[in-house]
């Protein structure tokens, strides 16, 4: 299926590996011109090279911390008029909410709520003017089914979700859509570090913690970044213009509810 976005420009945050990388790969395969962002320059440059080699797409790598004012300025200087914006950054650390300080909360809000909002603020008017925009925020299944050890994530991402619900309706008439993708368990470094800290907290081996996590996934496996990227690319496609303000859970059936 041709998604009708060849030649469009995308800013993809948190894209050197994991879910952001999956999104970058899928958009590049559609002929989208990419600016990809992550903090560690070497890994980011390697990712850019691999994407170029595999897809022939134009890929620019901008090494910066997207959760800072300076980092966002660098990213948007390289990509001042994105048609497609994928917001993403590392998730906040797990832990008992009693141990989190005000600074921990502010850092989580900055990274997982205010950074995406600021990127959307800077990108959305250009999208409206060009009458095409696709914004996808990578959030978490924790928005729908909170995990007690991820209090920082549950809180910050729920704030973002509420904001997006309002923004999506305000810009829909201009062919600008705003949706959130909610990953369940995907096979990435982030998942492995969550499993490791879970193992330590429960006093069990990493393998046992991994099995426990898998046990809760009806699909019987973790998701792949490529699967995640394919869903993201579809939401960014020309055909997805009538899908907005949605929270799409991608979790192999782990969420047990009817809706
Ligand atoms: N994987 C899962 O199962 C899962 C489930 C639920 C939610 N999530 C959420 O989905 C998001 C992506 O997770 P992932 O599994 O893909 O993580 P990952 O494999 O650790 O990859 C994170 C990517 O983001 C970059 N990044 C992190 N912090 C950044 C920052 N401040 N500025 C710019 N780039 C940054 C990383 O590169 P650098 O370190 O070089 O910056 C890397 O490219 C996270 O917010 C995570 O909490 C993941």
PDB file of N, CA, C and O in Angstrom, residues 187-240:
ATOM      1  N   UNK A 187      10.211  -5.415  22.188  1.00  0.00           N
ATOM      2  CA  UNK A 187      11.562  -5.927  22.407  1.00  0.00           C
ATOM      3  C   UNK A 187      12.597  -4.829  22.114  1.00  0.00           C
ATOM      4  O   UNK A 187      13.099  -4.721  21.005  1.00  0.00           O
ATOM      5  N   UNK A 188      12.872  -4.019  23.129  1.00  0.00           N
ATOM      6  CA  UNK A 188      13.837  -2.916  22.985  1.00  0.00           C
ATOM      7  C   UNK A 188      14.709  -2.861  24.243  1.00  0.00           C
ATOM      8  O   UNK A 188      14.415  -3.520  25.249  1.00  0.00           O
ATOM      9  N   UNK A 189      15.727  -2.018  24.191  1.00  0.00           N
ATOM     10  CA  UNK A 189      16.600  -1.856  25.366  1.00  0.00           C
ATOM     11  C   UNK A 189      15.811  -1.353  26.575  1.00  0.00           C
ATOM     12  O   UNK A 189      16.079  -1.732  27.713  1.00  0.00           O
ATOM     13  N   UNK A 190      14.860  -0.479  26.311  1.00  0.00           N
ATOM     14  CA  UNK A 190      14.044   0.073  27.403  1.00  0.00           C
ATOM     15  C   UNK A 190      13.279  -1.062  28.114  1.00  0.00           C
ATOM     16  O   UNK A 190      13.225  -1.111  29.337  1.00  0.00           O
ATOM     17  N   UNK A 191      12.692  -1.969  27.337  1.00  0.00           N
ATOM     18  CA  UNK A 191      11.948  -3.071  27.957  1.00  0.00           C
ATOM     19  C   UNK A 191      12.900  -3.920  28.800  1.00  0.00           C
ATOM     20  O   UNK A 191      12.574  -4.301  29.927  1.00  0.00           O
ATOM     21  N   UNK A 192      14.089  -4.202  28.254  1.00  0.00           N
ATOM     22  CA  UNK A 192      15.032  -5.049  29.000  1.00  0.00           C
ATOM     23  C   UNK A 192      15.438  -4.375  30.313  1.00  0.00           C
ATOM     24  O   UNK A 192      15.565  -5.033  31.352  1.00  0.00           O
ATOM     25  N   UNK A 193      15.625  -3.045  30.290  1.00  0.00           N
ATOM     26  CA  UNK A 193      16.031  -2.401  31.544  1.00  0.00           C
ATOM     27  C   UNK A 193      14.866  -2.391  32.541  1.00  0.00           C
ATOM     28  O   UNK A 193      15.066  -2.549  33.746  1.00  0.00           O
ATOM     29  N   UNK A 194      13.635  -2.283  32.053  1.00  0.00           N
ATOM     30  CA  UNK A 194      12.470  -2.365  32.954  1.00  0.00           C
ATOM     31  C   UNK A 194      12.375  -3.769  33.558  1.00  0.00           C
ATOM     32  O   UNK A 194      12.109  -3.930  34.754  1.00  0.00           O
ATOM     33  N   UNK A 195      12.612  -4.783  32.722  1.00  0.00           N
ATOM     34  CA  UNK A 195      12.556  -6.165  33.219  1.00  0.00           C
ATOM     35  C   UNK A 195      13.652  -6.391  34.259  1.00  0.00           C
ATOM     36  O   UNK A 195      13.424  -7.015  35.304  1.00  0.00           O
ATOM     37  N   UNK A 196      14.852  -5.855  33.993  1.00  0.00           N
ATOM     38  CA  UNK A 196      15.957  -6.042  34.946  1.00  0.00           C
ATOM     39  C   UNK A 196      15.643  -5.391  36.286  1.00  0.00           C
ATOM     40  O   UNK A 196      15.862  -5.976  37.348  1.00  0.00           O
ATOM     41  N   UNK A 197      15.088  -4.162  36.259  1.00  0.00           N
ATOM     42  CA  UNK A 197      14.800  -3.538  37.559  1.00  0.00           C
ATOM     43  C   UNK A 197      13.647  -4.251  38.253  1.00  0.00           C
ATOM     44  O   UNK A 197      13.628  -4.373  39.485  1.00  0.00           O
ATOM     45  N   UNK A 198      12.701  -4.783  37.463  1.00  0.00           N
ATOM     46  CA  UNK A 198      11.628  -5.579  38.061  1.00  0.00           C
ATOM     47  C   UNK A 198      12.174  -6.828  38.727  1.00  0.00           C
ATOM     48  O   UNK A 198      11.758  -7.219  39.826  1.00  0.00           O
ATOM     49  N   UNK A 199      13.157  -7.472  38.051  1.00  0.00           N
ATOM     50  CA  UNK A 199      13.761  -8.690  38.606  1.00  0.00           C
ATOM     51  C   UNK A 199      14.448  -8.380  39.929  1.00  0.00           C
ATOM     52  O   UNK A 199      14.292  -9.122  40.919  1.00  0.00           O
ATOM     53  N   UNK A 200      15.186  -7.275  39.947  1.00  0.00           N
ATOM     54  CA  UNK A 200      15.900  -6.900  41.179  1.00  0.00           C
ATOM     55  C   UNK A 200      14.893  -6.620  42.300  1.00  0.00           C
ATOM     56  O   UNK A 200      15.081  -7.060  43.447  1.00  0.00           O
ATOM     57  N   UNK A 201      13.817  -5.907  41.973  1.00  0.00           N
ATOM     58  CA  UNK A 201      12.827  -5.542  42.997  1.00  0.00           C
ATOM     59  C   UNK A 201      12.131  -6.788  43.556  1.00  0.00           C
ATOM     60  O   UNK A 201      11.808  -6.853  44.746  1.00  0.00           O
ATOM     61  N   UNK A 202      11.914  -7.787  42.679  1.00  0.00           N
ATOM     62  CA  UNK A 202      11.192  -8.995  43.135  1.00  0.00           C
ATOM     63  C   UNK A 202      12.134 -10.079  43.641  1.00  0.00           C
ATOM     64  O   UNK A 202      11.668 -11.132  44.106  1.00  0.00           O
ATOM     65  N   UNK A 203      13.451  -9.852  43.492  1.00  0.00           N
ATOM     66  CA  UNK A 203      14.426 -10.846  43.935  1.00  0.00           C
ATOM     67  C   UNK A 203      14.386 -12.109  43.096  1.00  0.00           C
ATOM     68  O   UNK A 203      14.565 -13.218  43.612  1.00  0.00           O
ATOM     69  N   UNK A 204      14.134 -11.965  41.791  1.00  0.00           N
ATOM     70  CA  UNK A 204      14.123 -13.133  40.900  1.00  0.00           C
ATOM     71  C   UNK A 204      15.122 -12.898  39.770  1.00  0.00           C
ATOM     72  O   UNK A 204      15.626 -11.781  39.602  1.00  0.00           O
ATOM     73  N   UNK A 205      15.378 -13.946  38.982  1.00  0.00           N
ATOM     74  CA  UNK A 205      16.347 -13.799  37.893  1.00  0.00           C
ATOM     75  C   UNK A 205      15.713 -12.982  36.760  1.00  0.00           C
ATOM     76  O   UNK A 205      14.486 -12.881  36.650  1.00  0.00           O
ATOM     77  N   UNK A 206      16.584 -12.449  35.910  1.00  0.00           N
ATOM     78  CA  UNK A 206      16.097 -11.677  34.762  1.00  0.00           C
ATOM     79  C   UNK A 206      15.266 -12.579  33.844  1.00  0.00           C
ATOM     80  O   UNK A 206      14.211 -12.164  33.336  1.00  0.00           O
ATOM     81  N   UNK A 207      15.729 -13.817  33.660  1.00  0.00           N
ATOM     82  CA  UNK A 207      14.965 -14.746  32.804  1.00  0.00           C
ATOM     83  C   UNK A 207      13.567 -14.993  33.363  1.00  0.00           C
ATOM     84  O   UNK A 207      12.577 -15.012  32.610  1.00  0.00           O
ATOM     85  N   UNK A 208      13.505 -15.156  34.695  1.00  0.00           N
ATOM     86  CA  UNK A 208      12.187 -15.390  35.312  1.00  0.00           C
ATOM     87  C   UNK A 208      11.301 -14.160  35.158  1.00  0.00           C
ATOM     88  O   UNK A 208      10.095 -14.272  34.868  1.00  0.00           O
ATOM     89  N   UNK A 209      11.883 -12.978  35.304  1.00  0.00           N
ATOM     90  CA  UNK A 209      11.096 -11.736  35.163  1.00  0.00           C
ATOM     91  C   UNK A 209      10.613 -11.584  33.722  1.00  0.00           C
ATOM     92  O   UNK A 209       9.490 -11.139  33.461  1.00  0.00           O
ATOM     93  N   UNK A 210      11.471 -11.973  32.780  1.00  0.00           N
ATOM     94  CA  UNK A 210      11.099 -11.895  31.359  1.00  0.00           C
ATOM     95  C   UNK A 210       9.911 -12.830  31.093  1.00  0.00           C
ATOM     96  O   UNK A 210       8.960 -12.460  30.406  1.00  0.00           O
ATOM     97  N   UNK A 211       9.983 -14.047  31.648  1.00  0.00           N
ATOM     98  CA  UNK A 211       8.900 -15.011  31.452  1.00  0.00           C
ATOM     99  C   UNK A 211       7.591 -14.489  32.043  1.00  0.00           C
ATOM    100  O   UNK A 211       6.524 -14.631  31.451  1.00  0.00           O
ATOM    101  N   UNK A 212       7.694 -13.872  33.235  1.00  0.00           N
ATOM    102  CA  UNK A 212       6.482 -13.303  33.859  1.00  0.00           C
ATOM    103  C   UNK A 212       5.863 -12.238  32.971  1.00  0.00           C
ATOM    104  O   UNK A 212       4.648 -12.162  32.820  1.00  0.00           O
ATOM    105  N   UNK A 213       6.731 -11.403  32.401  1.00  0.00           N
ATOM    106  CA  UNK A 213       6.225 -10.321  31.537  1.00  0.00           C
ATOM    107  C   UNK A 213       5.551 -10.917  30.302  1.00  0.00           C
ATOM    108  O   UNK A 213       4.478 -10.483  29.901  1.00  0.00           O
ATOM    109  N   UNK A 214       6.193 -11.947  29.741  1.00  0.00           N
ATOM    110  CA  UNK A 214       5.638 -12.590  28.550  1.00  0.00           C
ATOM    111  C   UNK A 214       4.300 -13.264  28.839  1.00  0.00           C
ATOM    112  O   UNK A 214       3.399 -13.287  28.000  1.00  0.00           O
ATOM    113  N   UNK A 215       4.207 -13.794  30.064  1.00  0.00           N
ATOM    114  CA  UNK A 215       3.001 -14.514  30.457  1.00  0.00           C
ATOM    115  C   UNK A 215       1.754 -13.633  30.313  1.00  0.00           C
ATOM    116  O   UNK A 215       0.661 -14.116  30.027  1.00  0.00           O
ATOM    117  N   UNK A 216       1.928 -12.331  30.497  1.00  0.00           N
ATOM    118  CA  UNK A 216       0.778 -11.416  30.421  1.00  0.00           C
ATOM    119  C   UNK A 216       0.452 -10.971  29.007  1.00  0.00           C
ATOM    120  O   UNK A 216      -0.404 -10.107  28.811  1.00  0.00           O
ATOM    121  N   UNK A 217       1.140 -11.523  28.019  1.00  0.00           N
ATOM    122  CA  UNK A 217       0.906 -11.095  26.630  1.00  0.00           C
ATOM    123  C   UNK A 217       0.262 -12.240  25.853  1.00  0.00           C
ATOM    124  O   UNK A 217       0.923 -13.240  25.543  1.00  0.00           O
ATOM    125  N   UNK A 218      -1.035 -12.116  25.524  1.00  0.00           N
ATOM    126  CA  UNK A 218      -1.696 -13.202  24.797  1.00  0.00           C
ATOM    127  C   UNK A 218      -0.992 -13.601  23.512  1.00  0.00           C
ATOM    128  O   UNK A 218      -1.031 -14.780  23.120  1.00  0.00           O
ATOM    129  N   UNK A 219      -0.327 -12.671  22.847  1.00  0.00           N
ATOM    130  CA  UNK A 219       0.378 -13.020  21.607  1.00  0.00           C
ATOM    131  C   UNK A 219       1.549 -13.958  21.887  1.00  0.00           C
ATOM    132  O   UNK A 219       2.084 -14.582  20.958  1.00  0.00           O
ATOM    133  N   UNK A 220       1.969 -14.066  23.148  1.00  0.00           N
ATOM    134  CA  UNK A 220       3.034 -14.997  23.506  1.00  0.00           C
ATOM    135  C   UNK A 220       4.419 -14.524  23.116  1.00  0.00           C
ATOM    136  O   UNK A 220       5.379 -15.314  23.101  1.00  0.00           O
ATOM    137  N   UNK A 221       4.546 -13.257  22.804  1.00  0.00           N
ATOM    138  CA  UNK A 221       5.855 -12.709  22.422  1.00  0.00           C
ATOM    139  C   UNK A 221       5.823 -11.201  22.628  1.00  0.00           C
ATOM    140  O   UNK A 221       4.745 -10.603  22.796  1.00  0.00           O
ATOM    141  N   UNK A 222       7.002 -10.609  22.600  1.00  0.00           N
ATOM    142  CA  UNK A 222       7.073  -9.152  22.619  1.00  0.00           C
ATOM    143  C   UNK A 222       6.919  -8.617  21.196  1.00  0.00           C
ATOM    144  O   UNK A 222       7.213  -9.317  20.228  1.00  0.00           O
ATOM    145  N   UNK A 223       6.462  -7.384  21.090  1.00  0.00           N
ATOM    146  CA  UNK A 223       6.328  -6.751  19.772  1.00  0.00           C
ATOM    147  C   UNK A 223       7.694  -6.351  19.227  1.00  0.00           C
ATOM    148  O   UNK A 223       8.684  -6.275  19.964  1.00  0.00           O
ATOM    149  N   UNK A 224       7.737  -6.080  17.935  1.00  0.00           N
ATOM    150  CA  UNK A 224       8.993  -5.647  17.315  1.00  0.00           C
ATOM    151  C   UNK A 224       8.886  -4.172  16.918  1.00  0.00           C
ATOM    152  O   UNK A 224       7.795  -3.689  16.576  1.00  0.00           O
ATOM    153  N   UNK A 225      10.020  -3.472  16.934  1.00  0.00           N
ATOM    154  CA  UNK A 225      10.000  -2.078  16.472  1.00  0.00           C
ATOM    155  C   UNK A 225       9.452  -1.938  15.058  1.00  0.00           C
ATOM    156  O   UNK A 225       8.805  -0.940  14.733  1.00  0.00           O
ATOM    157  N   UNK A 226       9.679  -2.945  14.198  1.00  0.00           N
ATOM    158  CA  UNK A 226       9.164  -2.864  12.824  1.00  0.00           C
ATOM    159  C   UNK A 226       7.633  -2.861  12.816  1.00  0.00           C
ATOM    160  O   UNK A 226       7.006  -2.115  12.047  1.00  0.00           O
ATOM    161  N   UNK A 227       7.025  -3.672  13.684  1.00  0.00           N
ATOM    162  CA  UNK A 227       5.556  -3.679  13.759  1.00  0.00           C
ATOM    163  C   UNK A 227       5.038  -2.327  14.230  1.00  0.00           C
ATOM    164  O   UNK A 227       4.036  -1.809  13.748  1.00  0.00           O
ATOM    165  N   UNK A 228       5.742  -1.789  15.212  1.00  0.00           N
ATOM    166  CA  UNK A 228       5.336  -0.488  15.747  1.00  0.00           C
ATOM    167  C   UNK A 228       5.469   0.595  14.667  1.00  0.00           C
ATOM    168  O   UNK A 228       4.571   1.417  14.473  1.00  0.00           O
ATOM    169  N   UNK A 229       6.594   0.546  13.956  1.00  0.00           N
ATOM    170  CA  UNK A 229       6.841   1.540  12.910  1.00  0.00           C
ATOM    171  C   UNK A 229       5.802   1.473  11.813  1.00  0.00           C
ATOM    172  O   UNK A 229       5.377   2.508  11.279  1.00  0.00           O
ATOM    173  N   UNK A 230       5.360   0.272  11.474  1.00  0.00           N
ATOM    174  CA  UNK A 230       4.367   0.125  10.407  1.00  0.00           C
ATOM    175  C   UNK A 230       3.053   0.804  10.803  1.00  0.00           C
ATOM    176  O   UNK A 230       2.412   1.471   9.989  1.00  0.00           O
ATOM    177  N   UNK A 231       2.662   0.644  12.072  1.00  0.00           N
ATOM    178  CA  UNK A 231       1.427   1.299  12.538  1.00  0.00           C
ATOM    179  C   UNK A 231       1.596   2.817  12.517  1.00  0.00           C
ATOM    180  O   UNK A 231       0.691   3.559  12.123  1.00  0.00           O
ATOM    181  N   UNK A 232       2.777   3.262  12.925  1.00  0.00           N
ATOM    182  CA  UNK A 232       3.044   4.700  12.932  1.00  0.00           C
ATOM    183  C   UNK A 232       2.975   5.258  11.510  1.00  0.00           C
ATOM    184  O   UNK A 232       2.331   6.285  11.265  1.00  0.00           O
ATOM    185  N   UNK A 233       3.632   4.572  10.573  1.00  0.00           N
ATOM    186  CA  UNK A 233       3.640   5.059   9.185  1.00  0.00           C
ATOM    187  C   UNK A 233       2.213   5.126   8.641  1.00  0.00           C
ATOM    188  O   UNK A 233       1.853   6.081   7.941  1.00  0.00           O
ATOM    189  N   UNK A 234       1.386   4.140   8.979  1.00  0.00           N
ATOM    190  CA  UNK A 234       0.004   4.179   8.491  1.00  0.00           C
ATOM    191  C   UNK A 234      -0.714   5.438   9.006  1.00  0.00           C
ATOM    192  O   UNK A 234      -1.390   6.134   8.252  1.00  0.00           O
ATOM    193  N   UNK A 235      -0.529   5.733  10.304  1.00  0.00           N
ATOM    194  CA  UNK A 235      -1.182   6.931  10.861  1.00  0.00           C
ATOM    195  C   UNK A 235      -0.668   8.207  10.199  1.00  0.00           C
ATOM    196  O   UNK A 235      -1.341   9.240  10.227  1.00  0.00           O
ATOM    197  N   UNK A 236       0.533   8.150   9.643  1.00  0.00           N
ATOM    198  CA  UNK A 236       1.118   9.319   8.973  1.00  0.00           C
ATOM    199  C   UNK A 236       0.725   9.383   7.500  1.00  0.00           C
ATOM    200  O   UNK A 236       1.063  10.342   6.809  1.00  0.00           O
ATOM    201  N   UNK A 237       0.051   8.376   7.020  1.00  0.00           N
ATOM    202  CA  UNK A 237      -0.264   8.293   5.605  1.00  0.00           C
ATOM    203  C   UNK A 237      -1.379   9.239   5.191  1.00  0.00           C
ATOM    204  O   UNK A 237      -2.175   9.704   6.014  1.00  0.00           O
ATOM    205  N   UNK A 238      -1.433   9.491   3.877  1.00  0.00           N
ATOM    206  CA  UNK A 238      -2.482  10.347   3.333  1.00  0.00           C
ATOM    207  C   UNK A 238      -3.860   9.762   3.642  1.00  0.00           C
ATOM    208  O   UNK A 238      -4.816  10.492   3.914  1.00  0.00           O
ATOM    209  N   UNK A 239      -3.950   8.418   3.624  1.00  0.00           N
ATOM    210  CA  UNK A 239      -5.254   7.756   3.812  1.00  0.00           C
ATOM    211  C   UNK A 239      -5.770   7.848   5.239  1.00  0.00           C
ATOM    212  O   UNK A 239      -6.926   7.538   5.503  1.00  0.00           O
ATOM    213  N   UNK A 240      -4.903   8.245   6.178  1.00  0.00           N
ATOM    214  CA  UNK A 240      -5.301   8.248   7.601  1.00  0.00           C
ATOM    215  C   UNK A 240      -5.808   9.615   8.065  1.00  0.00           C
ATOM    216  O   UNK A 240      -5.885   9.876   9.265  1.00  0.00           O
TER     217      UNK A 240
END
